[in-house]
C-alpha cells in the first residue's frame, strides 16, 4: 500500500474495485478478495496479450501497468489492486502519481507481512518472476519488518508458463519444481527455511506440486489473503466500503466483470482453475490497450 494516502471522500463507495495482472494469476487474489468482501463489485483485467511481465524490464512493466490501470479507471473504480508481484515491484509510485485520488494496493507488502509473521527463525525462501527477483522487492519489504531475516530468492519464471497452460501437476511440473527448489533449499541450514513465499500470483495453483519438494514443516505463503485484508482495511479507513458491503452484512453478492487483452476463450478455460469457479468466454470482454 502506498504511504500517506489521503481520505478519498469524493469517490463513490458504490464503485467497483479494479484488479489487474499480466494474465490469470491475479485471479488467485480476486478469489481471496471475493471471500473477504463478498458484496463488493470488481473489475478484473488480465493483460494476456503481453504476458509474461516477469521477463520484461521494470520500465516496460511500469508502462504496461499504467495502460491497464487506465482501462479500469475509465470504467470507474474506487480502489486499484495490483494483483501482480512483478508490476507491484515497479509500478506503485507511477500509478499513485497518475491517479492521486485512487488508493493503490500492491501484493508485495502484504506477502512480506504474511511471511514475516509465519517464519519463527526468520529463514525465508522466495520464488518469483525474474523481474521481481532482480529488483529485490521482497528482500526490501521483508527486511523492513524482520531486519534479522535470512532471505534467499530464486527466479522461477517457467512456473508462469505452466500455470497459464493450466498444467498444475504431473511429471513436467514436478521436474521444473525440483530444479528450482533443490538449490534454493540448499541455501538454508539443514536445507530448511521456515517458509517459502510464492512471490508471483500465478504460483498458488502449483502449490501441491511445489510442496512435494519441500522438507516437512516448511510453510507455503502467498499474498492473496493478506492483500484482501489490506484492501478491506483501506476501504474501511477511507469510508469506501460498499453500503451493505462490510463483512457480515447480508445483502446480495457483488458482481465481477472480466476483461482480457487476448482470447476470452483461453482466459475462461484457464482462469477457472485460478478463480475456483466456472467462467464462460461470454463473461470476458476483449479490450485493446
Ligand atoms: N503473476 C505475475 C506476478 O505476480 C506475473 C507473471 C508474469 O507475467 O511473468 O508476478
XYZ file of C-alpha atoms in Angstrom, residues 107-246:
140
model
C 0.747 -7.572 -3.315
C 4.370 -7.436 -2.158
C 3.921 -5.647 1.179
C 1.054 -7.986 2.171
C 3.138 -11.026 1.081
C 6.101 -9.816 3.121
C 3.809 -9.308 6.108
C 2.441 -12.850 5.777
C 5.863 -14.497 5.740
C 7.314 -12.229 8.441
C 4.522 -13.488 10.721
C 4.974 -17.156 9.815
C 8.771 -17.551 9.959
C 9.813 -18.293 13.572
C 13.569 -18.160 12.789
C 13.300 -15.533 10.067
C 14.553 -18.002 7.398
C 12.616 -17.136 4.290
C 12.885 -18.524 0.752
C 11.205 -16.650 -2.086
C 10.386 -17.730 -5.621
C 9.118 -15.097 -8.027
C 9.470 -13.927 -11.622
C 12.879 -12.890 -12.935
C 11.949 -9.239 -12.817
C 10.700 -9.362 -9.197
C 13.847 -11.187 -8.070
C 16.145 -8.771 -9.939
C 14.550 -5.771 -8.240
C 14.914 -7.385 -4.756
C 11.440 -6.098 -3.858
C 10.712 -8.967 -1.449
C 14.038 -8.666 0.377
C 13.448 -4.959 0.876
C 9.885 -5.433 2.125
C 10.735 -8.392 4.411
C 13.820 -6.744 5.915
C 11.748 -3.695 6.820
C 9.620 -5.989 9.015
C 12.275 -8.500 10.104
C 15.734 -6.884 9.856
C 17.392 -10.075 11.145
C 15.819 -12.320 8.472
C 17.875 -14.637 6.242
C 16.356 -14.470 2.772
C 17.210 -16.392 -0.400
C 15.386 -15.800 -3.668
C 15.174 -17.652 -6.996
C 13.510 -16.723 -10.267
C 11.014 -19.424 -11.279
C 9.654 -17.973 -14.500
C 8.718 -21.320 -16.072
C 6.040 -21.747 -13.415
C 4.170 -18.836 -15.048
C 4.069 -20.623 -18.413
C 2.995 -23.894 -16.788
C 0.243 -22.195 -14.798
C -1.023 -20.251 -17.839
C -1.094 -23.557 -19.725
C -3.269 -24.998 -16.943
C -0.567 -27.572 -16.105
C -0.731 -27.642 -12.338
C 0.573 -31.154 -11.683
C 2.279 -34.094 -13.402
C 5.885 -35.032 -14.206
C 6.709 -31.867 -16.168
C 5.646 -29.586 -13.318
C 7.500 -31.727 -10.786
C 10.700 -31.745 -12.854
C 10.652 -27.950 -13.017
C 9.794 -27.638 -9.315
C 12.670 -29.920 -8.347
C 15.153 -27.979 -10.420
C 14.124 -24.625 -8.945
C 13.670 -25.716 -5.358
C 16.604 -28.040 -4.609
C 19.308 -25.320 -4.904
C 17.101 -22.823 -3.083
C 16.578 -25.145 -0.108
C 20.345 -25.797 -0.046
C 20.916 -22.158 0.878
C 19.465 -22.743 4.370
C 20.837 -24.634 7.369
C 19.749 -28.298 7.067
C 18.107 -27.394 3.719
C 15.192 -25.973 5.667
C 13.828 -22.426 5.560
C 10.835 -21.629 7.793
C 8.687 -20.831 4.796
C 8.630 -20.477 1.039
C 6.969 -17.369 -0.366
C 5.090 -17.817 -3.629
C 6.079 -14.362 -4.863
C 4.035 -14.488 -8.048
C 0.260 -14.644 -8.219
C 0.469 -17.464 -10.761
C 2.184 -19.834 -8.348
C -0.557 -20.755 -5.799
C -2.203 -23.135 -8.317
C 1.067 -25.119 -8.357
C 1.245 -25.311 -4.566
C 0.687 -29.055 -4.333
C 3.455 -29.892 -6.807
C 5.789 -27.413 -5.099
C 5.078 -28.853 -1.657
C 6.414 -32.252 -2.745
C 9.907 -30.767 -2.924
C 9.866 -29.001 0.414
C 11.132 -30.574 3.621
C 8.341 -31.306 6.071
C 7.311 -28.325 8.172
C 8.236 -25.629 5.622
C 5.136 -23.475 5.213
C 3.957 -22.021 1.929
C 2.953 -18.375 1.925
C 1.234 -16.298 -0.723
C -0.072 -12.778 -0.585
C -3.723 -13.314 -1.577
C -5.289 -13.324 1.878
C -3.148 -10.586 3.376
C -3.781 -8.440 0.294
C -7.519 -8.904 0.784
C -7.091 -7.869 4.430
C -5.187 -4.736 3.349
C -7.892 -3.841 0.829
C -10.680 -4.303 3.397
C -8.785 -2.167 5.921
C -8.046 0.556 3.361
C -11.674 0.742 2.205
C -12.856 0.925 5.810
C -10.288 3.606 6.659
C -11.472 5.764 3.765
C -15.182 5.150 4.298
C -15.327 3.403 0.912
C -16.862 0.048 1.822
C -19.901 -0.525 -0.374
C -23.076 0.161 1.575
C -24.067 -3.301 2.814
C -20.575 -4.434 1.741
C -18.924 -4.879 5.105
